[in-house]
PDB file of C-alpha atoms in Angstrom:
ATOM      1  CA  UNK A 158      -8.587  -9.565 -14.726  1.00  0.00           C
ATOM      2  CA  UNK A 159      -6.939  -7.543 -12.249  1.00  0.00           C
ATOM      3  CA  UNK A 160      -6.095  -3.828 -12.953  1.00  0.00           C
ATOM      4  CA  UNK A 161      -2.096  -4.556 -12.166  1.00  0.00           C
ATOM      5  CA  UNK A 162      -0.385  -7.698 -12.310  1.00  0.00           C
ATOM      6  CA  UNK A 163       2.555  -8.706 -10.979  1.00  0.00           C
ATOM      7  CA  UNK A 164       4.663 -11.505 -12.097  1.00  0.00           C
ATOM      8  CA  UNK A 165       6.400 -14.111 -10.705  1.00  0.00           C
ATOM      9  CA  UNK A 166       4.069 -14.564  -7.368  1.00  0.00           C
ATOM     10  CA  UNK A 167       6.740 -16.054  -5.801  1.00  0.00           C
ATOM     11  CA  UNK A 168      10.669 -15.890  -6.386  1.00  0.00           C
ATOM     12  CA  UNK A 169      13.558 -17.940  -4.734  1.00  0.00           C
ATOM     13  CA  UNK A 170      16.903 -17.002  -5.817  1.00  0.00           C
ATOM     14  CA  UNK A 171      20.556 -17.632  -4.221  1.00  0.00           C
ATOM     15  CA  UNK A 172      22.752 -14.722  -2.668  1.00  0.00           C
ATOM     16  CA  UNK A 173      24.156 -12.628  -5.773  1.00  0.00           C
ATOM     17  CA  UNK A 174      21.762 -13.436  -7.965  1.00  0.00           C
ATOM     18  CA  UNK A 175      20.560 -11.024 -10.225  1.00  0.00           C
ATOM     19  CA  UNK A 176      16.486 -10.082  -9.787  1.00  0.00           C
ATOM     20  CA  UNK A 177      13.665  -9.136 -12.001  1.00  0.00           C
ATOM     21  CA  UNK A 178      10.142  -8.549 -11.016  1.00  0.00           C
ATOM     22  CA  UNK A 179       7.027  -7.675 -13.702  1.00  0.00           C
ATOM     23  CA  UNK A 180       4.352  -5.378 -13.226  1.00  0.00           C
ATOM     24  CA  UNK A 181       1.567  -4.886 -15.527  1.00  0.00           C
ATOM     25  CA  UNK A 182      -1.123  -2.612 -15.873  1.00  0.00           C
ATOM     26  CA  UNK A 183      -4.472  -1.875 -17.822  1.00  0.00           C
ATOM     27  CA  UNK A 184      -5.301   1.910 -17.278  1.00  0.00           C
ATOM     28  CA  UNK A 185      -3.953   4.710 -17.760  1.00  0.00           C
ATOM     29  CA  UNK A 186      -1.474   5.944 -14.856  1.00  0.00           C
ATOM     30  CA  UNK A 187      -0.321   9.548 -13.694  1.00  0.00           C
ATOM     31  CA  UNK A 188       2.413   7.165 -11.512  1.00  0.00           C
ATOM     32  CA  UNK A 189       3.667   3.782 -10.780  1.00  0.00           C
ATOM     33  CA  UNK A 190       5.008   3.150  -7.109  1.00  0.00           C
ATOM     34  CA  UNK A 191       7.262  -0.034  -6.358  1.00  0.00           C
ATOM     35  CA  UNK A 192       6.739  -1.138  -2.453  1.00  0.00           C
ATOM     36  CA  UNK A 193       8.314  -3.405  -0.068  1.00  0.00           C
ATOM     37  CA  UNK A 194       6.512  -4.955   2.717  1.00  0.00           C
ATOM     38  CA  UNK A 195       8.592  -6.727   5.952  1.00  0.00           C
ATOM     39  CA  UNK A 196       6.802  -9.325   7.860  1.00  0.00           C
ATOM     40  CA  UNK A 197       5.254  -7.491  10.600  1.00  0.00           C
ATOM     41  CA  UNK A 198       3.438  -5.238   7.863  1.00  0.00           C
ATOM     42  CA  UNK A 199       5.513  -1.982   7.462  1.00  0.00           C
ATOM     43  CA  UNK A 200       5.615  -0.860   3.951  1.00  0.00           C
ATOM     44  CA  UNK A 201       8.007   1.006   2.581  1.00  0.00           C
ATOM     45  CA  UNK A 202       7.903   2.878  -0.841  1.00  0.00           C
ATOM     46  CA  UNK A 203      11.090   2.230  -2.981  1.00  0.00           C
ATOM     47  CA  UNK A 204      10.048   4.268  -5.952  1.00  0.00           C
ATOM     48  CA  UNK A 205       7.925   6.315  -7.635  1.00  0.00           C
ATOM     49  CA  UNK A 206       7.771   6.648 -11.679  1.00  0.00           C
ATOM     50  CA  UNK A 207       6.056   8.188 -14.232  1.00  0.00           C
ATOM     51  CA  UNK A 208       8.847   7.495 -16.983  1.00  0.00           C
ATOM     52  CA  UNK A 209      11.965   6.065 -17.704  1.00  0.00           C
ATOM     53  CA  UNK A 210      14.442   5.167 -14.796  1.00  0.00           C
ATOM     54  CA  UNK A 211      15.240   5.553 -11.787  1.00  0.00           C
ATOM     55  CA  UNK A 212      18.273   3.913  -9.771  1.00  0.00           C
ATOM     56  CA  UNK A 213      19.169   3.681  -5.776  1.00  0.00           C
ATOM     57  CA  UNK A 214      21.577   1.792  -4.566  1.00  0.00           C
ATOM     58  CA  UNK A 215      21.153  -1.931  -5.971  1.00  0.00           C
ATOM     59  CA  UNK A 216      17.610  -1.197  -7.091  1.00  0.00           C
ATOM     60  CA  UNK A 217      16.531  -0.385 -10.371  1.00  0.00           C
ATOM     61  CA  UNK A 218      13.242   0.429 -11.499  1.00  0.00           C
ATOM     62  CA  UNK A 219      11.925   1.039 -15.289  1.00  0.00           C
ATOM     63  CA  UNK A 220       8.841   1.831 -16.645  1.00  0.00           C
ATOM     64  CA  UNK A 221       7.626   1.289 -20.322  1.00  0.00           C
ATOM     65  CA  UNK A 222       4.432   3.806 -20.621  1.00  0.00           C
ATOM     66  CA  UNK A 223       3.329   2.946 -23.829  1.00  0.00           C
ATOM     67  CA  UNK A 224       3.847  -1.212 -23.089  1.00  0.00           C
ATOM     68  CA  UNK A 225       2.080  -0.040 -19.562  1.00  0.00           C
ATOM     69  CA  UNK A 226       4.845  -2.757 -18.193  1.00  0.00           C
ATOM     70  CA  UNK A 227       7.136  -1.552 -15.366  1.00  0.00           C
ATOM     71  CA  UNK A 228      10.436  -4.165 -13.892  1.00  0.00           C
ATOM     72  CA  UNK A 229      11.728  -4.000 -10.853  1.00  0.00           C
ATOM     73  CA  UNK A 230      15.439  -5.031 -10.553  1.00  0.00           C
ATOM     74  CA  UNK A 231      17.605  -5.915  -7.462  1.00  0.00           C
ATOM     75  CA  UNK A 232      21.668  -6.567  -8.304  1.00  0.00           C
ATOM     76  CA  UNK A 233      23.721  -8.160  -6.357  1.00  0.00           C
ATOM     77  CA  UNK A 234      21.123  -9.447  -4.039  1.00  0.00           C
ATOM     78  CA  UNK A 235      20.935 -10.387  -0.407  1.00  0.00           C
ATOM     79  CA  UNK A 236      18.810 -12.437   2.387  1.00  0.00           C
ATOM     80  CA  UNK A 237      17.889  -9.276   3.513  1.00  0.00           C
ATOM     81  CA  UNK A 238      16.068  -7.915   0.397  1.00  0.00           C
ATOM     82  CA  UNK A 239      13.745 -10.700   1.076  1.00  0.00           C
ATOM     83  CA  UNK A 240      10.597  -9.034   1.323  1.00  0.00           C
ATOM     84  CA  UNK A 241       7.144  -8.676  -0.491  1.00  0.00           C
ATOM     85  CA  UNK A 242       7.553  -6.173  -3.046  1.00  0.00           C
ATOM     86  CA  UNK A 243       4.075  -4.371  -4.789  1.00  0.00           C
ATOM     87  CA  UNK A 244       3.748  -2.585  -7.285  1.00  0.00           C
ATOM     88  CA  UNK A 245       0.614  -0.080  -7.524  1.00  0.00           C
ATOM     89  CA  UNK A 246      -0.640   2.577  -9.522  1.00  0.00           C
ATOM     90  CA  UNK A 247      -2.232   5.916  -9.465  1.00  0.00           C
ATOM     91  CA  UNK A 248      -4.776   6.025 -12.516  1.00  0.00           C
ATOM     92  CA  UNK A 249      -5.008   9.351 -14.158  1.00  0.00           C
ATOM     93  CA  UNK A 250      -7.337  11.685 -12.235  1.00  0.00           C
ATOM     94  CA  UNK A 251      -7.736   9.440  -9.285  1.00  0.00           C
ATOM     95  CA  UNK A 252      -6.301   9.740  -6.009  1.00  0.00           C
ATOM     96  CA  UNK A 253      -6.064   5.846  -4.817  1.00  0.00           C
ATOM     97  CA  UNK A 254      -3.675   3.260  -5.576  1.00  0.00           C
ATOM     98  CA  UNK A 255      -4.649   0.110  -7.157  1.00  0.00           C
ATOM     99  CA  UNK A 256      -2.029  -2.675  -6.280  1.00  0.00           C
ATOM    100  CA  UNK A 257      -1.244  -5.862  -7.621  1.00  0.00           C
ATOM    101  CA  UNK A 258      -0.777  -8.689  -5.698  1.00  0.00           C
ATOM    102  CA  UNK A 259       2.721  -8.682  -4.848  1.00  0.00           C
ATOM    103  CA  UNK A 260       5.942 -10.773  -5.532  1.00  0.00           C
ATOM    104  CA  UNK A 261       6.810 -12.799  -2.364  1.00  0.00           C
ATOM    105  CA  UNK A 262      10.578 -12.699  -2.974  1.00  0.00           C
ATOM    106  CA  UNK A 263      13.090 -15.167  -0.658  1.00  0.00           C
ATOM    107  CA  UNK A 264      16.957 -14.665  -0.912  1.00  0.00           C
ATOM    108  CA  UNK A 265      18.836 -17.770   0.272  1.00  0.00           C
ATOM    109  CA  UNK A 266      22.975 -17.466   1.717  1.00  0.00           C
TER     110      UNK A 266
ATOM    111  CA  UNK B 201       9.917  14.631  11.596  1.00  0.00           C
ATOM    112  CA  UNK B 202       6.948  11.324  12.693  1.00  0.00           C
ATOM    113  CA  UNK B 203       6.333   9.546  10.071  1.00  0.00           C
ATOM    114  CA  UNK B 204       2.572   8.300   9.515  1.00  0.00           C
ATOM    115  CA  UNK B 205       1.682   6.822  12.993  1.00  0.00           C
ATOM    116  CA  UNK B 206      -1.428   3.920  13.709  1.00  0.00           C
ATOM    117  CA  UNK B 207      -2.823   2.763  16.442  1.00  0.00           C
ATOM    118  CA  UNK B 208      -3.520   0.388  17.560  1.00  0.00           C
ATOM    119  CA  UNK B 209      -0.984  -2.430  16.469  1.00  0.00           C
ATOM    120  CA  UNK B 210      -3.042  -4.861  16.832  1.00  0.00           C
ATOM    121  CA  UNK B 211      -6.217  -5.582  17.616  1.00  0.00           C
ATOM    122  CA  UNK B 212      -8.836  -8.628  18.671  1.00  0.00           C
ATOM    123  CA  UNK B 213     -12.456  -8.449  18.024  1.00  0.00           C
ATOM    124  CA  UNK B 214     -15.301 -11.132  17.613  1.00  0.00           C
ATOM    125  CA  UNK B 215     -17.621 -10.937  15.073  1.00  0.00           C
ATOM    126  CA  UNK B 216     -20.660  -8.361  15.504  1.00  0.00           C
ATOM    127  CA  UNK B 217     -18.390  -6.108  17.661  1.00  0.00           C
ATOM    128  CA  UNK B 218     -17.433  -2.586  16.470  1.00  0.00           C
ATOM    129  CA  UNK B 219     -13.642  -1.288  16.071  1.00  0.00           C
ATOM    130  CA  UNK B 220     -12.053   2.394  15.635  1.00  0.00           C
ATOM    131  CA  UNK B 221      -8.588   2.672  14.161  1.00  0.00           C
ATOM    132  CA  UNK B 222      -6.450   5.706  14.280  1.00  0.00           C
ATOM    133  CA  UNK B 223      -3.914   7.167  11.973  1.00  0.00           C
ATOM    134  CA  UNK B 224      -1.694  10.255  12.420  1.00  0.00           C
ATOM    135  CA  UNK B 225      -0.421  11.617   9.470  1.00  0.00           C
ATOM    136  CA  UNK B 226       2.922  13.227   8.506  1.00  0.00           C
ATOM    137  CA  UNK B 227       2.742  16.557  10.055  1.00  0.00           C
ATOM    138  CA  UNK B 228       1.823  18.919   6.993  1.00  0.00           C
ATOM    139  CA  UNK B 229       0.233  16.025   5.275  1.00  0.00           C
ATOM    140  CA  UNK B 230      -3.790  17.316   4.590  1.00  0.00           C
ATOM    141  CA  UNK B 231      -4.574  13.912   2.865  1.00  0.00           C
ATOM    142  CA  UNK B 232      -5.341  10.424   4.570  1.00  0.00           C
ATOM    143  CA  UNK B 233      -5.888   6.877   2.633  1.00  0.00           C
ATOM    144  CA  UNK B 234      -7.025   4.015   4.375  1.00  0.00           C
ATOM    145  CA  UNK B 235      -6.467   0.459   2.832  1.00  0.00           C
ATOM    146  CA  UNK B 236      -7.061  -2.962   3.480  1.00  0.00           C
ATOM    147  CA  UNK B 237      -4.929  -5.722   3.326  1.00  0.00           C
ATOM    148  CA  UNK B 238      -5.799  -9.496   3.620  1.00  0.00           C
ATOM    149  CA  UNK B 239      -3.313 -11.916   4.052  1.00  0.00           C
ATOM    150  CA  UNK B 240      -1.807 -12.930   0.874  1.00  0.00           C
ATOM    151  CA  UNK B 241      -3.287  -9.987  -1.262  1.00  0.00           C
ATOM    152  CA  UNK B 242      -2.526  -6.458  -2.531  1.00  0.00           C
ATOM    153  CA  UNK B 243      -4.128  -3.581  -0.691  1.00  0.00           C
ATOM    154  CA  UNK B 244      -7.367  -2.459  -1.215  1.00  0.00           C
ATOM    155  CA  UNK B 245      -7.951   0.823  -1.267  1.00  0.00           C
ATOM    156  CA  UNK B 246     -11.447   1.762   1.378  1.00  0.00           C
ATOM    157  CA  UNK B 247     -11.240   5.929   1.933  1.00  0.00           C
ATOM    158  CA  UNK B 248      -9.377   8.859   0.754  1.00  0.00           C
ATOM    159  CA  UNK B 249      -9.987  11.946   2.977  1.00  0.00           C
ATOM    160  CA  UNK B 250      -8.715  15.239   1.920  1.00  0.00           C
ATOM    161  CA  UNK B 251      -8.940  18.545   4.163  1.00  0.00           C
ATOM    162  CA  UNK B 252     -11.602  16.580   6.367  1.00  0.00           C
ATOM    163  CA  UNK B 253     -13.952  15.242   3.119  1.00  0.00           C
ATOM    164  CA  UNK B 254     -14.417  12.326   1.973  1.00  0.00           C
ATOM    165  CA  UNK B 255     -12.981  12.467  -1.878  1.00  0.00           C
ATOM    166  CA  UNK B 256     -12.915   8.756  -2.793  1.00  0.00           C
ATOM    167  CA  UNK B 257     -14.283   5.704  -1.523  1.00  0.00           C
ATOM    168  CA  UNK B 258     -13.367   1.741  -2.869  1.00  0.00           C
ATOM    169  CA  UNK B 259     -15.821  -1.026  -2.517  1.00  0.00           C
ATOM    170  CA  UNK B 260     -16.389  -1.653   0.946  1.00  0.00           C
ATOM    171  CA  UNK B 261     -19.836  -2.177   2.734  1.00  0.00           C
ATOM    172  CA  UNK B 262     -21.091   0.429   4.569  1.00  0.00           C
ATOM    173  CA  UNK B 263     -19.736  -0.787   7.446  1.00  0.00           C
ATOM    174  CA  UNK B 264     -16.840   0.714   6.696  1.00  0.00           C
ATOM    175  CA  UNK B 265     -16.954   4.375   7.643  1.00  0.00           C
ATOM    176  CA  UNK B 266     -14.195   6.894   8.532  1.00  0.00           C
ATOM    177  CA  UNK B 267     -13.571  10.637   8.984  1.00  0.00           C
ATOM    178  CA  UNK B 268     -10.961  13.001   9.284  1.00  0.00           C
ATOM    179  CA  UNK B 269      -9.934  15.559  12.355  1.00  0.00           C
ATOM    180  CA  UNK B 270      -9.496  19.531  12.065  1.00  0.00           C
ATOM    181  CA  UNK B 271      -5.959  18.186  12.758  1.00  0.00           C
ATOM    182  CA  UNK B 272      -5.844  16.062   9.615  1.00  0.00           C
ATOM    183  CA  UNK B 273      -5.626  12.658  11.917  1.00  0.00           C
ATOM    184  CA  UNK B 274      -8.275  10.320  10.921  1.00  0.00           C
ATOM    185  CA  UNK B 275     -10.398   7.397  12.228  1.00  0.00           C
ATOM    186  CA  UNK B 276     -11.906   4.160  10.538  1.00  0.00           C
ATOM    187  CA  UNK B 277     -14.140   2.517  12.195  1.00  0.00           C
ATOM    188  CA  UNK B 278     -16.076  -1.001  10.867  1.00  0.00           C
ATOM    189  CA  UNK B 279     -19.294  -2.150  12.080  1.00  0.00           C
ATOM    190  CA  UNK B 280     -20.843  -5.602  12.622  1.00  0.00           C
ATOM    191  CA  UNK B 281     -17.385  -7.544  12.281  1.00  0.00           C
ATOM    192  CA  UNK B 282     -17.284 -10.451  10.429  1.00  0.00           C
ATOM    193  CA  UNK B 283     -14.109 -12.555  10.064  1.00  0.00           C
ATOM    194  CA  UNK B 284     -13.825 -11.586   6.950  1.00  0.00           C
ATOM    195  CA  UNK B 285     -12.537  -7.934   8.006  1.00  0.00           C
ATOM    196  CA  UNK B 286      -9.578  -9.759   9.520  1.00  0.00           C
ATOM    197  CA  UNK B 287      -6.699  -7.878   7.630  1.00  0.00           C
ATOM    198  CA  UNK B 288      -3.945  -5.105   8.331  1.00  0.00           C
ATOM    199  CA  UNK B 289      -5.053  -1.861   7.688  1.00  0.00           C
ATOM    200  CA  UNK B 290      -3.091   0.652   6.340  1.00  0.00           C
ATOM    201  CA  UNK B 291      -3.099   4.699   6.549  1.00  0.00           C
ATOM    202  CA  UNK B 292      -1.533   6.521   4.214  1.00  0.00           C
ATOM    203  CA  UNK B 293      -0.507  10.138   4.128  1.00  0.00           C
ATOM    204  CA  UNK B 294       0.450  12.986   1.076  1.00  0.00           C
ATOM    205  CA  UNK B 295       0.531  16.185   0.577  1.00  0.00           C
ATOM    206  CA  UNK B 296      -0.315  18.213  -2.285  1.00  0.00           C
ATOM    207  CA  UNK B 297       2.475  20.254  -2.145  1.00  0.00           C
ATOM    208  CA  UNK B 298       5.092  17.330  -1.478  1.00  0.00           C
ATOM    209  CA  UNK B 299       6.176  15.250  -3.948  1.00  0.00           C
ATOM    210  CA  UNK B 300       3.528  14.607  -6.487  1.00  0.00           C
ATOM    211  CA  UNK B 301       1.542  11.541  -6.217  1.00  0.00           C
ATOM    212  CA  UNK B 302       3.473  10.200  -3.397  1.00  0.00           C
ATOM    213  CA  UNK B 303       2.466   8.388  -0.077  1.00  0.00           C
ATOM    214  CA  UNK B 304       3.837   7.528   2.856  1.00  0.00           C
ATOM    215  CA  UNK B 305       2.690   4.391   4.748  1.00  0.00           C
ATOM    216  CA  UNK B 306       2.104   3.721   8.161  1.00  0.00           C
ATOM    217  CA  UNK B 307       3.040   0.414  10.159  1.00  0.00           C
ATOM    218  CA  UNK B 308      -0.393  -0.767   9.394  1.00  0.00           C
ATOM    219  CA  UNK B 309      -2.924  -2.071  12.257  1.00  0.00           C
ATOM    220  CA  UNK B 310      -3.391  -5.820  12.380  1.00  0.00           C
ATOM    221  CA  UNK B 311      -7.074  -6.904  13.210  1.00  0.00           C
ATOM    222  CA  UNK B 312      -8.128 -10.258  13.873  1.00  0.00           C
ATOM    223  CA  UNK B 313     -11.929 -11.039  14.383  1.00  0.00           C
ATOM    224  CA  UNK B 314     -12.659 -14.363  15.897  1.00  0.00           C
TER     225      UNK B 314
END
């Protein structure tokens, strides 16, 4: 079983629809990160959490420490949020990032 | 302010041949991760390099070495390609006096071995 799983692999929604994308985790983490990832290979970090909630712009991110279960949400979404989004983790004294798998994620107009 | 920089973009190698990839960090950024990425899959993390040593290493074959410049930049270089080392490889960057915990990602170098 992998350290961090993500769940769904795959997502296909219509414009405005609301998203939700699982990450769980085994260990114990100092920090969760939430990544996107273009075609072409750039990532880009979205956010980093070690409790609670955090907000920017459309995205939402929450993390449940004790359920080790973090959610990443998108409102109002559009064709160009579609993206791979990862979720990784920094266990507690190390310095790498495990990530999960990703959530391929594909908004139709 | 660059952000993390990597050459090359991509790359084409056949199998047994050597490669060297680059990464420039952030400037101010002491700290270097190197991961692997194979189509359809999550990063793997290879090296972490921290004020030019080697402070954590994933499971990769020794062919898989790197090191890190007085200037913080950093190279990884794989032996004896096989086509299984066809990924993107990513650099990462952090500082320990930056936000805690966080990295910044470079636009990855794509390798194909044939």
């Amino acid at each position: 079983k992998n350290e961090v799983e993500q769940s769904p692999q795959n997502l296909t929604a219509q414009e405005g629809e609301f998203i939700t994308i699982n990450c769980s985790y085994s260990v114990g983490i100092s920090a969760l990160h939430w990544l996107q990832q273009h075609p072409g290979g750039g990532i880009v970090s979205l956010f980093m959490l070690s409790s609670g909630k955090k907000k920017h712009g459309r995205l939402i991110a929450t993390i449940n420490i004790q359920e080790k279960h973090s959610s990443l949400h998108i409102t109002a979404s559009h064709p160009r949020d579609s993206a791979v989004y990862i979720c990784a983790v920094r266990s507690k004294g190390a310095q790498k990032l495990v990530f999960g798998q990703g959530t391929r994620l594909t908004i139709n107009p | 302010d660059a952000g993390v920089t990597q050459s090359p973009t991509h790359l084409i190698k056949t199998r047994g041949q050597q490669v060297t990839l680059r990464c420039s960090p952030i400037s101010g950024h002491k700290s270097v991760s190197w991961y692997q990425q194979v189509l359809g899959q999550g990063p793997q993390f290879i090296f972490q390099y921290y004020e030019k040593e080697e402070r954590g290493r994933g499971n990769f074959p020794d062919r898989f070495s790197a090191r890190q410049f007085p200037n913080y930049s950093s190279e990884l270089n794989v032996n004896a390609l096989l086509l299984g080392d066809s990924a993107l490889y990513l650099c990462a960057s952090s500082s320990p006096t930056g936000t805690p915990g966080a990295q910044y990602f470079g636009p990855g170098t794509r390798l194909l071995v044939l």
